[in-house]
Short mmCIF file of C-alpha atoms in Angstrom, two decimals:
data_model
loop_
_atom_site.label_atom_id
_atom_site.label_comp_id
_atom_site.label_asym_id
_atom_site.label_seq_id
_atom_site.Cartn_x
_atom_site.Cartn_y
_atom_site.Cartn_z
CA MET Z 1 -10.20 -66.24 38.72
CA GLY Z 2 -8.06 -64.35 36.26
CA PHE Z 3 -8.81 -63.13 32.81
CA GLN Z 4 -8.96 -66.19 30.63
CA PHE Z 5 -7.36 -65.46 27.32
CA ASP Z 6 -5.43 -68.07 25.40
CA LEU Z 7 -2.57 -66.20 23.72
CA SER Z 8 -1.21 -69.20 21.82
CA PHE Z 9 -4.66 -69.93 20.42
CA LEU Z 10 -4.94 -66.26 19.41
CA ILE Z 11 -1.70 -66.59 17.45
CA PHE Z 12 -2.99 -69.77 15.83
CA GLU Z 13 -6.21 -67.95 14.89
CA ILE Z 14 -4.27 -65.02 13.43
CA GLY Z 15 -2.57 -67.57 11.19
CA VAL Z 16 -6.00 -68.87 10.12
CA ALA Z 17 -7.23 -65.33 9.50
CA ILE Z 18 -4.20 -64.50 7.35
CA LYS Z 19 -5.02 -67.44 5.08
CA TYR Z 20 -8.43 -65.90 4.42
CA ILE Z 21 -7.15 -62.43 3.49
CA PRO Z 22 -7.50 -63.31 -0.23
CA VAL Z 23 -11.23 -63.91 0.33
CA VAL Z 24 -11.58 -60.49 1.94
CA LEU Z 25 -9.68 -58.91 -0.94
CA LEU Z 26 -11.91 -60.73 -3.44
CA LEU Z 27 -14.97 -59.43 -1.57
CA SER Z 28 -13.64 -55.87 -1.53
CA ILE Z 29 -11.45 -55.27 -4.59
CA VAL Z 30 -13.81 -56.78 -7.16
CA PRO Z 31 -16.75 -54.69 -5.87
CA LEU Z 32 -14.46 -51.65 -5.76
CA ILE Z 33 -13.50 -52.02 -9.43
CA ILE Z 34 -17.05 -52.82 -10.58
CA GLY Z 35 -18.35 -49.99 -8.40
CA LEU Z 36 -15.85 -47.53 -9.88
CA LEU Z 37 -16.73 -48.43 -13.47
CA LEU Z 38 -20.51 -48.45 -12.98
CA GLY Z 39 -20.28 -45.51 -10.58
CA ILE Z 40 -18.63 -43.29 -13.19
CA GLY Z 41 -21.38 -44.25 -15.64
CA ILE Z 42 -24.15 -43.42 -13.18
CA ALA Z 43 -22.44 -40.18 -12.14
CA ILE Z 44 -22.18 -39.03 -15.75
CA ILE Z 45 -25.77 -40.02 -16.50
CA ARG Z 46 -27.01 -38.09 -13.48
CA LEU Z 47 -24.76 -35.06 -13.99
CA PHE Z 48 -25.58 -34.64 -17.67
CA LYS Z 49 -29.22 -35.59 -17.07
CA ILE Z 50 -29.33 -38.27 -19.75
CA ARG Z 51 -32.99 -39.23 -20.03
CA PRO Z 52 -34.73 -41.41 -19.07
CA PHE Z 53 -32.03 -43.12 -17.03
CA ASP Z 54 -31.09 -40.16 -14.81
CA LYS Z 55 -34.35 -40.28 -12.83
CA PHE Z 56 -34.10 -44.03 -12.45
CA PHE Z 57 -30.54 -43.93 -11.13
CA THR Z 58 -31.32 -41.02 -8.82
CA VAL Z 59 -34.03 -43.07 -7.15
CA PHE Z 60 -31.81 -46.18 -7.20
CA VAL Z 61 -28.94 -44.36 -5.46
CA ILE Z 62 -31.06 -42.49 -2.92
CA PHE Z 63 -32.96 -45.64 -1.97
CA LEU Z 64 -30.02 -47.99 -1.61
CA ARG Z 65 -27.97 -45.42 0.30
CA GLY Z 66 -30.58 -45.59 3.03
CA VAL Z 67 -30.65 -49.37 3.34
CA PRO Z 68 -28.10 -51.17 5.56
CA LEU Z 69 -25.72 -53.51 3.75
CA VAL Z 70 -26.86 -56.49 5.81
CA LEU Z 71 -30.40 -56.03 4.46
CA GLN Z 72 -29.18 -55.58 0.91
CA LEU Z 73 -27.18 -58.80 1.08
CA THR Z 74 -29.93 -60.78 2.81
CA ILE Z 75 -32.60 -59.62 0.37
CA LEU Z 76 -30.40 -60.38 -2.63
CA TYR Z 77 -29.51 -63.79 -1.20
CA LEU Z 78 -33.17 -64.67 -0.49
CA ALA Z 79 -34.43 -63.32 -3.81
CA VAL Z 80 -31.78 -65.16 -5.82
CA SER Z 81 -32.18 -68.48 -4.03
CA LEU Z 82 -36.00 -68.35 -4.09
CA SER Z 83 -36.14 -67.55 -7.79
CA PHE Z 84 -33.46 -70.12 -8.54
CA ASP Z 85 -35.42 -72.84 -6.75
CA SER Z 86 -38.60 -71.76 -8.43
CA LEU Z 87 -36.99 -71.79 -11.87
CA ALA Z 88 -35.34 -75.14 -11.24
CA LYS Z 89 -38.72 -76.57 -10.29
CA THR Z 90 -40.42 -75.14 -13.37
CA PHE Z 91 -37.85 -76.58 -15.73
CA GLY Z 92 -37.46 -79.81 -13.78
CA LEU Z 93 -33.74 -79.28 -13.17
CA GLN Z 94 -31.95 -81.38 -10.59
CA MET Z 95 -30.52 -78.33 -8.88
CA SER Z 96 -31.33 -76.28 -5.84
CA SER Z 97 -30.23 -72.95 -4.40
CA LYS Z 98 -27.78 -74.84 -2.22
CA ASP Z 99 -25.62 -75.32 -5.29
CA LEU Z 100 -25.29 -71.56 -5.70
CA SER Z 101 -22.06 -69.90 -4.65
CA TYR Z 102 -22.64 -67.72 -1.60
CA THR Z 103 -19.41 -65.91 -2.36
CA LEU Z 104 -20.68 -64.96 -5.81
CA ILE Z 105 -23.91 -63.59 -4.32
CA ALA Z 106 -21.89 -61.61 -1.78
CA VAL Z 107 -19.64 -60.20 -4.50
CA VAL Z 108 -22.69 -59.13 -6.52
CA GLY Z 109 -24.35 -57.58 -3.46
CA LEU Z 110 -21.22 -55.74 -2.39
CA SER Z 111 -20.74 -54.54 -5.98
CA ILE Z 112 -24.23 -53.05 -6.04
CA ASN Z 113 -23.53 -51.39 -2.71
CA ALA Z 114 -20.16 -50.08 -3.90
CA THR Z 115 -21.69 -48.77 -7.13
CA VAL Z 116 -24.18 -46.68 -5.17
CA TYR Z 117 -21.56 -45.07 -2.94
CA LEU Z 118 -18.90 -44.68 -5.62
CA SER Z 119 -21.33 -43.04 -8.03
CA GLU Z 120 -21.81 -40.38 -5.35
CA VAL Z 121 -18.03 -40.07 -4.99
CA MET Z 122 -17.64 -39.63 -8.73
CA ARG Z 123 -20.42 -37.08 -8.82
CA THR Z 124 -18.78 -35.07 -6.05
CA ALA Z 125 -15.40 -35.28 -7.77
CA LEU Z 126 -16.71 -34.23 -11.18
CA GLN Z 127 -18.77 -31.43 -9.64
CA SER Z 128 -15.73 -30.13 -7.81
CA VAL Z 129 -14.22 -29.04 -11.14
CA PRO Z 130 -15.64 -25.60 -12.00
CA VAL Z 131 -17.77 -25.34 -15.14
CA GLY Z 132 -15.34 -22.74 -16.47
CA GLN Z 133 -12.73 -25.48 -16.83
CA TYR Z 134 -14.97 -27.44 -19.20
CA GLU Z 135 -15.80 -24.30 -21.18
CA ALA Z 136 -12.18 -23.23 -21.36
CA ALA Z 137 -11.11 -26.67 -22.61
CA TYR Z 138 -13.75 -26.59 -25.35
CA SER Z 139 -12.89 -23.01 -26.28
CA VAL Z 140 -9.30 -23.91 -27.08
CA GLY Z 141 -10.57 -26.64 -29.39
CA MET Z 142 -10.11 -29.77 -27.30
CA THR Z 143 -12.26 -32.79 -28.02
CA SER Z 144 -14.39 -34.21 -25.21
CA ARG Z 145 -11.87 -36.96 -24.67
CA GLN Z 146 -8.92 -34.57 -24.49
CA MET Z 147 -10.84 -32.36 -22.10
CA LEU Z 148 -11.66 -35.28 -19.83
CA TRP Z 149 -8.13 -36.73 -19.75
CA ARG Z 150 -6.08 -33.53 -19.69
CA ILE Z 151 -8.25 -31.09 -17.77
CA ILE Z 152 -11.06 -32.69 -15.79
CA ILE Z 153 -9.63 -35.97 -14.50
CA PRO Z 154 -6.35 -34.49 -13.20
CA GLN Z 155 -8.42 -32.05 -11.13
CA ALA Z 156 -11.15 -34.46 -10.06
CA LEU Z 157 -8.76 -37.22 -9.00
CA PRO Z 158 -7.32 -35.50 -5.92
CA VAL Z 159 -10.88 -35.01 -4.68
CA ALA Z 160 -11.90 -38.57 -5.51
CA ILE Z 161 -8.92 -40.54 -4.15
CA PRO Z 162 -9.45 -40.03 -0.41
CA LEU Z 163 -13.15 -40.75 -0.86
CA ILE Z 164 -12.43 -43.89 -2.88
CA GLY Z 165 -10.00 -44.93 -0.14
CA ASN Z 166 -12.70 -44.48 2.48
CA ASN Z 167 -15.02 -46.63 0.41
CA PHE Z 168 -12.38 -49.29 0.01
CA ILE Z 169 -12.02 -49.45 3.79
CA GLY Z 170 -15.80 -49.51 4.06
CA LEU Z 171 -15.88 -52.46 1.67
CA ILE Z 172 -13.20 -54.37 3.60
CA LYS Z 173 -15.25 -53.89 6.75
CA GLY Z 174 -18.47 -54.54 4.85
CA SER Z 175 -17.14 -57.90 3.63
CA ALA Z 176 -17.49 -59.07 7.25
CA ILE Z 177 -21.24 -58.92 6.77
CA ALA Z 178 -20.93 -61.58 4.08
CA SER Z 179 -20.28 -63.98 6.97
CA LEU Z 180 -23.97 -63.60 7.83
CA ILE Z 181 -24.97 -65.18 4.51
CA SER Z 182 -22.60 -68.13 5.14
CA VAL Z 183 -19.62 -66.95 3.12
CA VAL Z 184 -16.48 -68.48 4.61
CA GLU Z 185 -14.27 -65.44 5.12
CA ILE Z 186 -12.11 -64.39 8.06
CA ILE Z 187 -14.85 -64.39 10.70
CA ASN Z 188 -16.45 -67.71 9.80
CA ALA Z 189 -13.06 -69.37 9.29
CA THR Z 190 -11.75 -68.34 12.72
CA LEU Z 191 -15.08 -69.18 14.38
CA TYR Z 192 -14.98 -72.64 12.82
CA GLU Z 193 -11.57 -73.30 14.38
CA ALA Z 194 -12.90 -72.12 17.76
CA SER Z 195 -16.04 -74.25 17.66
CA GLY Z 196 -14.18 -77.12 19.35
CA ASN Z 197 -12.83 -75.25 22.38
CA TYR Z 198 -15.35 -72.37 22.61
CA LYS Z 199 -12.55 -69.78 22.55
CA PHE Z 200 -14.62 -67.44 20.43
CA LEU Z 201 -13.15 -64.27 21.92
CA GLU Z 202 -9.71 -65.21 20.61
CA ALA Z 203 -11.27 -65.88 17.21
CA TYR Z 204 -12.92 -62.46 17.07
CA VAL Z 205 -9.82 -60.66 18.35
CA ALA Z 206 -7.70 -62.40 15.68
CA ALA Z 207 -10.19 -61.30 13.01
CA ALA Z 208 -10.17 -57.76 14.41
CA ILE Z 209 -6.36 -57.56 14.27
CA ILE Z 210 -6.27 -58.65 10.64
CA TYR Z 211 -9.04 -56.24 9.63
CA TRP Z 212 -7.24 -53.45 11.45
CA LEU Z 213 -3.95 -54.17 9.69
CA LEU Z 214 -5.68 -54.32 6.30
CA CYS Z 215 -7.35 -50.97 6.94
CA ILE Z 216 -4.09 -49.35 8.07
CA LEU Z 217 -2.38 -50.63 4.92
CA VAL Z 218 -5.12 -49.21 2.71
CA GLU Z 219 -4.97 -45.90 4.59
CA ARG Z 220 -1.21 -45.68 3.96
CA LEU Z 221 -1.68 -46.55 0.30
CA VAL Z 222 -4.32 -43.87 -0.09
CA ALA Z 223 -2.14 -41.28 1.63
CA PHE Z 224 0.67 -42.13 -0.79
CA LEU Z 225 -1.63 -41.88 -3.82
CA GLU Z 226 -3.04 -38.61 -2.51
CA TYR Z 227 0.46 -37.21 -2.33
CA LYS Z 228 1.18 -38.44 -5.88
CA VAL Z 229 -1.92 -36.96 -7.52
CA GLY Z 230 -1.71 -33.84 -5.40
CA VAL Z 231 1.33 -32.84 -7.47
CA TYR Z 232 -0.97 -31.25 -10.08
CA GLY Z 233 -2.56 -29.05 -7.46
CA LYS Z 234 0.73 -27.68 -6.20
CA GLY Z 235 0.81 -25.02 -8.90
CA GLY Z 236 3.88 -24.72 -11.09
CA VAL Z 237 2.10 -24.20 -14.39
CA VAL Z 238 5.35 -23.78 -16.28
CA MET V 1 -44.00 -70.74 -11.04
CA GLU V 2 -44.50 -70.14 -7.35
CA ASN V 3 -44.87 -66.70 -5.92
CA ILE V 4 -41.47 -65.45 -4.85
CA PHE V 5 -42.79 -62.25 -3.33
CA LEU V 6 -46.19 -61.99 -1.65
CA PHE V 7 -47.20 -58.37 -1.66
CA SER V 8 -49.87 -58.80 1.03
CA LEU V 9 -47.29 -60.30 3.38
CA PHE V 10 -44.99 -57.37 2.64
CA ILE V 11 -47.71 -54.90 3.70
CA ASP V 12 -48.73 -57.00 6.71
CA SER V 13 -45.21 -57.09 8.15
CA PHE V 14 -44.99 -53.31 8.57
CA PRO V 15 -47.02 -53.07 11.82
CA GLN V 16 -44.97 -55.83 13.43
CA LEU V 17 -41.65 -54.31 12.36
CA LEU V 18 -42.68 -50.82 13.45
CA SER V 19 -43.69 -52.15 16.86
CA ARG V 20 -39.95 -52.74 17.51
CA LEU V 21 -38.77 -49.45 16.04
CA HIS V 22 -38.29 -47.91 19.47
CA ILE V 23 -35.45 -50.35 20.22
CA THR V 24 -33.57 -49.27 17.10
CA LEU V 25 -34.11 -45.59 17.87
CA TYR V 26 -33.17 -46.13 21.51
CA ILE V 27 -29.81 -47.59 20.50
CA VAL V 28 -29.18 -44.70 18.12
CA VAL V 29 -30.01 -42.00 20.66
CA VAL V 30 -28.02 -43.54 23.52
CA ALA V 31 -25.01 -44.24 21.29
CA LEU V 32 -25.12 -40.71 19.92
CA LEU V 33 -25.35 -38.95 23.30
CA PHE V 34 -22.74 -41.00 25.15
CA GLY V 35 -20.63 -41.26 22.01
CA LEU V 36 -20.55 -37.45 21.79
CA LEU V 37 -19.49 -37.19 25.44
CA LEU V 38 -16.75 -39.81 25.13
CA GLY V 39 -15.79 -38.55 21.69
CA THR V 40 -15.38 -35.00 22.94
CA GLY V 41 -13.15 -36.27 25.74
CA ILE V 42 -11.00 -38.13 23.21
CA ALA V 43 -10.88 -35.09 20.96
CA VAL V 44 -9.76 -32.87 23.84
CA ALA V 45 -7.01 -35.35 24.76
CA ARG V 46 -5.76 -35.29 21.19
CA LEU V 47 -6.18 -31.55 20.59
CA TYR V 48 -4.26 -30.60 23.73
CA LYS V 49 -1.77 -33.43 23.12
CA VAL V 50 -2.12 -34.76 26.66
CA PRO V 51 0.85 -37.14 27.03
CA VAL V 52 0.03 -40.88 27.01
CA LEU V 53 -3.73 -40.19 26.78
CA SER V 54 -3.37 -38.64 23.36
CA GLN V 55 -1.41 -41.63 21.98
CA LEU V 56 -3.91 -44.03 23.54
CA ALA V 57 -6.76 -42.07 22.02
CA ALA V 58 -5.13 -42.15 18.59
CA ALA V 59 -4.68 -45.93 18.79
CA TYR V 60 -8.27 -46.36 19.98
CA VAL V 61 -9.67 -44.32 17.12
CA SER V 62 -7.53 -46.15 14.56
CA PHE V 63 -8.52 -49.57 15.92
CA ILE V 64 -12.25 -48.89 16.10
CA ARG V 65 -12.26 -47.36 12.62
CA GLY V 66 -10.37 -50.36 11.29
CA ILE V 67 -12.59 -53.18 12.46
CA PRO V 68 -16.08 -54.17 11.33
CA ILE V 69 -18.84 -53.37 13.80
CA LEU V 70 -19.93 -57.00 13.62
CA VAL V 71 -16.59 -58.07 15.11
CA LEU V 72 -16.72 -55.30 17.72
CA LEU V 73 -20.19 -56.42 18.82
CA PHE V 74 -18.97 -59.90 19.65
CA ILE V 75 -15.70 -58.77 21.22
CA VAL V 76 -17.67 -56.54 23.60
CA TYR V 77 -20.34 -59.18 24.21
CA ILE V 78 -17.84 -61.91 25.09
CA GLY V 79 -14.90 -59.83 26.25
CA VAL V 80 -16.48 -57.33 28.64
CA PRO V 81 -17.96 -59.99 31.00
CA LEU V 82 -14.61 -61.83 30.94
CA ALA V 83 -12.70 -58.65 31.73
CA ALA V 84 -15.18 -57.77 34.49
CA GLY V 85 -14.83 -61.28 35.85
CA ALA V 86 -11.08 -60.75 36.15
CA PHE V 87 -11.88 -57.90 38.54
CA GLY V 88 -14.29 -60.09 40.45
CA ALA V 89 -17.46 -58.57 39.07
CA ASN V 90 -20.11 -60.87 37.69
CA ILE V 91 -22.03 -59.18 34.89
CA ASN V 92 -23.05 -62.29 33.02
CA ARG V 93 -26.66 -61.57 33.87
CA TRP V 94 -26.68 -58.14 32.32
CA ASP V 95 -29.19 -57.51 29.58
CA THR V 96 -27.72 -58.06 26.12
CA LEU V 97 -28.97 -54.63 25.15
CA ILE V 98 -26.38 -53.10 27.50
CA PHE V 99 -23.53 -54.76 25.60
CA VAL V 100 -25.04 -53.61 22.34
CA MET V 101 -25.20 -50.06 23.72
CA ILE V 102 -21.57 -50.25 24.86
CA THR V 103 -20.53 -51.40 21.38
CA TYR V 104 -22.32 -48.60 19.59
CA ILE V 105 -21.11 -46.00 22.09
CA VAL V 106 -17.51 -47.20 21.71
CA ASN V 107 -17.89 -47.23 17.95
CA SER V 108 -19.57 -43.87 17.51
CA ALA V 109 -17.22 -42.20 20.02
CA ALA V 110 -14.30 -42.95 17.70
CA PHE V 111 -15.99 -41.40 14.67
CA LEU V 112 -17.46 -38.49 16.63
CA SER V 113 -14.11 -37.68 18.23
CA GLU V 114 -12.63 -37.21 14.77
CA ILE V 115 -15.49 -34.90 13.84
CA VAL V 116 -15.13 -32.82 17.02
CA ARG V 117 -11.38 -32.69 16.60
CA SER V 118 -11.38 -31.50 13.01
CA ALA V 119 -14.23 -29.09 13.68
CA VAL V 120 -12.40 -27.39 16.55
CA ALA V 121 -9.15 -27.44 14.59
CA GLY V 122 -11.06 -26.03 11.63
CA VAL V 123 -11.82 -22.77 13.43
CA GLU V 124 -9.19 -20.21 12.56
CA LYS V 125 -6.49 -19.61 15.13
CA GLY V 126 -7.05 -15.86 14.96
CA GLN V 127 -10.52 -16.29 16.41
CA MET V 128 -9.13 -17.52 19.70
CA GLU V 129 -6.47 -14.83 19.76
CA ALA V 130 -9.03 -12.13 19.01
CA ALA V 131 -11.33 -13.39 21.74
CA LEU V 132 -8.51 -13.41 24.28
CA SER V 133 -7.34 -9.98 23.19
CA VAL V 134 -10.70 -8.40 24.04
CA GLY V 135 -10.38 -9.75 27.56
CA MET V 136 -12.39 -12.97 27.43
CA THR V 137 -11.29 -15.85 29.61
CA ARG V 138 -10.26 -19.03 27.80
CA TRP V 139 -13.57 -20.68 28.70
CA GLN V 140 -15.58 -17.68 27.48
CA ALA V 141 -13.58 -17.64 24.27
CA PHE V 142 -14.22 -21.32 23.74
CA SER V 143 -17.90 -21.36 24.57
CA ARG V 144 -18.83 -18.09 22.86
CA ILE V 145 -16.47 -17.93 19.90
CA ILE V 146 -14.92 -21.29 19.08
CA ALA V 147 -17.71 -23.76 19.90
CA PRO V 148 -20.46 -22.07 17.86
CA GLN V 149 -18.20 -22.01 14.79
CA ALA V 150 -17.04 -25.58 15.37
CA ILE V 151 -20.64 -26.78 15.54
CA GLN V 152 -21.35 -25.12 12.22
CA ILE V 153 -18.38 -26.91 10.66
CA ALA V 154 -19.34 -30.26 12.20
CA ILE V 155 -22.95 -30.48 11.02
CA PRO V 156 -22.51 -32.21 7.63
CA ALA V 157 -20.14 -34.86 8.99
CA LEU V 158 -22.32 -35.30 12.06
CA GLY V 159 -25.30 -35.98 9.80
CA ASN V 160 -23.33 -38.65 7.94
CA THR V 161 -22.34 -40.31 11.20
CA VAL V 162 -25.87 -40.37 12.56
CA VAL V 163 -27.19 -41.95 9.36
CA SER V 164 -24.46 -44.61 9.41
CA LEU V 165 -25.08 -45.22 13.08
CA LEU V 166 -28.72 -45.87 12.29
CA LYS V 167 -27.77 -48.31 9.56
CA ASP V 168 -25.16 -49.99 11.77
CA THR V 169 -27.81 -50.79 14.38
CA SER V 170 -29.18 -53.28 11.87
CA LEU V 171 -26.49 -55.68 13.11
CA ALA V 172 -27.70 -55.72 16.73
CA TYR V 173 -29.94 -58.64 15.87
CA THR V 174 -26.86 -60.89 15.66
CA LEU V 175 -26.73 -60.76 19.48
CA GLY V 176 -30.42 -61.57 19.72
CA ILE V 177 -31.81 -58.05 20.13
CA ILE V 178 -35.42 -57.95 18.98
CA ASP V 179 -35.38 -54.69 17.06
CA VAL V 180 -36.77 -53.96 13.61
CA ILE V 181 -34.55 -56.68 12.11
CA GLY V 182 -34.60 -59.06 15.05
CA ILE V 183 -38.38 -59.39 14.92
CA ILE V 184 -38.16 -60.75 11.36
CA GLN V 185 -37.13 -64.16 12.63
CA ALA V 186 -40.28 -64.30 14.75
CA ILE V 187 -42.39 -63.27 11.77
CA SER V 188 -40.80 -65.80 9.46
CA SER V 189 -41.24 -68.66 11.90
CA ASN V 190 -44.99 -68.07 11.56
CA THR V 191 -45.17 -67.45 7.84
CA HIS V 192 -42.15 -69.54 6.71
CA ARG V 193 -41.19 -66.67 4.45
CA SER V 194 -38.81 -63.83 5.18
CA LEU V 195 -38.07 -61.99 1.93
CA GLU V 196 -41.18 -59.81 2.36
CA ALA V 197 -40.31 -58.81 5.92
CA TYR V 198 -36.69 -58.03 5.01
CA THR V 199 -37.88 -55.86 2.14
CA ALA V 200 -40.27 -54.05 4.46
CA ALA V 201 -37.40 -53.49 6.92
CA ALA V 202 -35.32 -52.06 4.07
CA CYS V 203 -38.13 -49.60 3.33
CA ILE V 204 -38.30 -48.55 6.98
CA PHE V 205 -34.55 -47.97 7.13
CA PHE V 206 -34.68 -46.03 3.88
CA VAL V 207 -37.42 -43.72 5.19
CA LEU V 208 -35.59 -43.15 8.48
CA SER V 209 -32.25 -42.36 6.83
CA PHE V 210 -33.99 -40.15 4.30
CA ILE V 211 -35.68 -38.14 7.06
CA LEU V 212 -32.41 -37.83 9.01
CA GLU V 213 -30.51 -36.77 5.90
CA ARG V 214 -33.11 -34.11 5.09
CA PHE V 215 -33.07 -32.91 8.68
CA PHE V 216 -29.31 -32.39 8.66
CA LYS V 217 -29.47 -30.71 5.23
CA TRP V 218 -32.04 -28.35 6.69
CA LEU V 219 -29.91 -27.76 9.78
CA GLU V 220 -26.91 -27.06 7.56
CA LYS V 221 -28.90 -24.47 5.64
CA LYS V 222 -30.19 -22.95 8.83
CA ILE V 223 -26.98 -22.64 10.83
CA GLY V 224 -24.31 -24.13 8.59
CA ILE V 225 -21.04 -22.33 8.00
CA ASN V 226 -21.57 -21.61 4.31
CA ASN V 227 -24.70 -19.77 5.26
CA SER V 228 -23.42 -17.49 7.98
CA ILE V 229 -20.10 -16.42 6.51
CA PRO V 230 -20.51 -15.10 2.98
CA GLY V 231 -17.96 -16.53 0.62
CA ALA V 232 -16.67 -19.02 3.15
CA ASN V 233 -15.69 -22.21 1.48
CA VAL V 234 -15.05 -25.11 3.76
CA ALA V 235 -13.12 -27.85 2.06
CA PRO V 236 -14.87 -31.22 2.16
CA ASN V 237 -13.53 -33.08 5.12
CA ASN V 238 -12.46 -36.22 3.37
CA LYS V 239 -10.64 -37.70 6.32
CA ILE V 240 -13.68 -37.98 8.50
CA ALA V 241 -16.28 -38.93 5.95
CA VAL V 242 -17.91 -42.07 7.24
CA VAL V 243 -18.96 -44.82 4.93
CA GLY V 244 -22.05 -46.27 6.42
CA ARG V 245 -22.71 -49.81 5.45
#
């Protein structure tokens, strides 16, 4: 008995997986953007100790960093559907949690997760710029906005970009967990095709290949961006 | 409005969840130990640029880092018995936990090999030369001079990897392992509610990761590189930072 692996079915499944790349990108890019925006806000609030929110966000970040994504998504999914059903019952609506979009819940959950990690990235990046740089910018009469755009961000970005790239890859891989709350993405789509002939290994290998290619692409993109923003750090003040 | 969250149920689920904690910790410890062994082997192959092996190792690391652990779990669970069957071995009866262990070992080896590699590469070249110049053998130089410094460099990244490994084990339930998460299904079949148990599990994972994080912070302070060499400033190792989800 040889190793049973259906190559032509694998190729078919790769085709199926490719069709679901947009779903993976939706589940990773939208959380990345939301996470970046909210993450910067949280990082600034925590760095400049803006009361009373700084304490709240510190606890929020420390707690959620310790909880696996699969639990975050499951809890969000259960909490949303239970409260939705309960509300629908109270108001006598003809709707149930089954009408909710699983994808939307997954996007929200991944966004919360991304916000937590990216706020830490932003904090690290902003902290990597020495205080003297802020003071120097103020001392030559720059406004806060000028300081941020001309002095701080150009120095913080080279620190932030590789970390953001890592998080992007983490989100692409994390989007696979959305399959556990019934979102039809690469894994569930390829598994569905395999449910007739039980060739699940081919389905998983096809999914793995596509995830791998996506991650390599993102890695390349990040390396390119790193090179681009690194130009500021190469000296050459004149 | 019905009660969405029953606090008493939340409290009551802790003893049941904690009774399966040893499975979760068992997976973490085994994956860490064997992952370190395998990872060090991979790192050596890549550091010494062993032909063929080094390219294979690079592809392995890239592949494992590029695929979700959920996918890897099922590939190992379905693929390893098939591959063994091709060699005439029947391992269909093996305990599922073994396949879960293999997955987490394979996964953590890839991340740990990167940590070992960059830690060893992070020790200055002059250290080796100096050690050899005072008459040490290569092994003495490595074990007395290079390794202690490499361990110091590796600690922060190692801490990150252990915490993400712990969080990754939360997916073992998908293969039917009854660990902290796997037991929730049994609880909810009795109570017909699961939100409380999942929230309790989240609290347990939070406490565990918090303790681990603190432990590695303490270790870093105790023997970390910034402590022992005044003024040393090790650049954050962005390449090997692991995003644990």
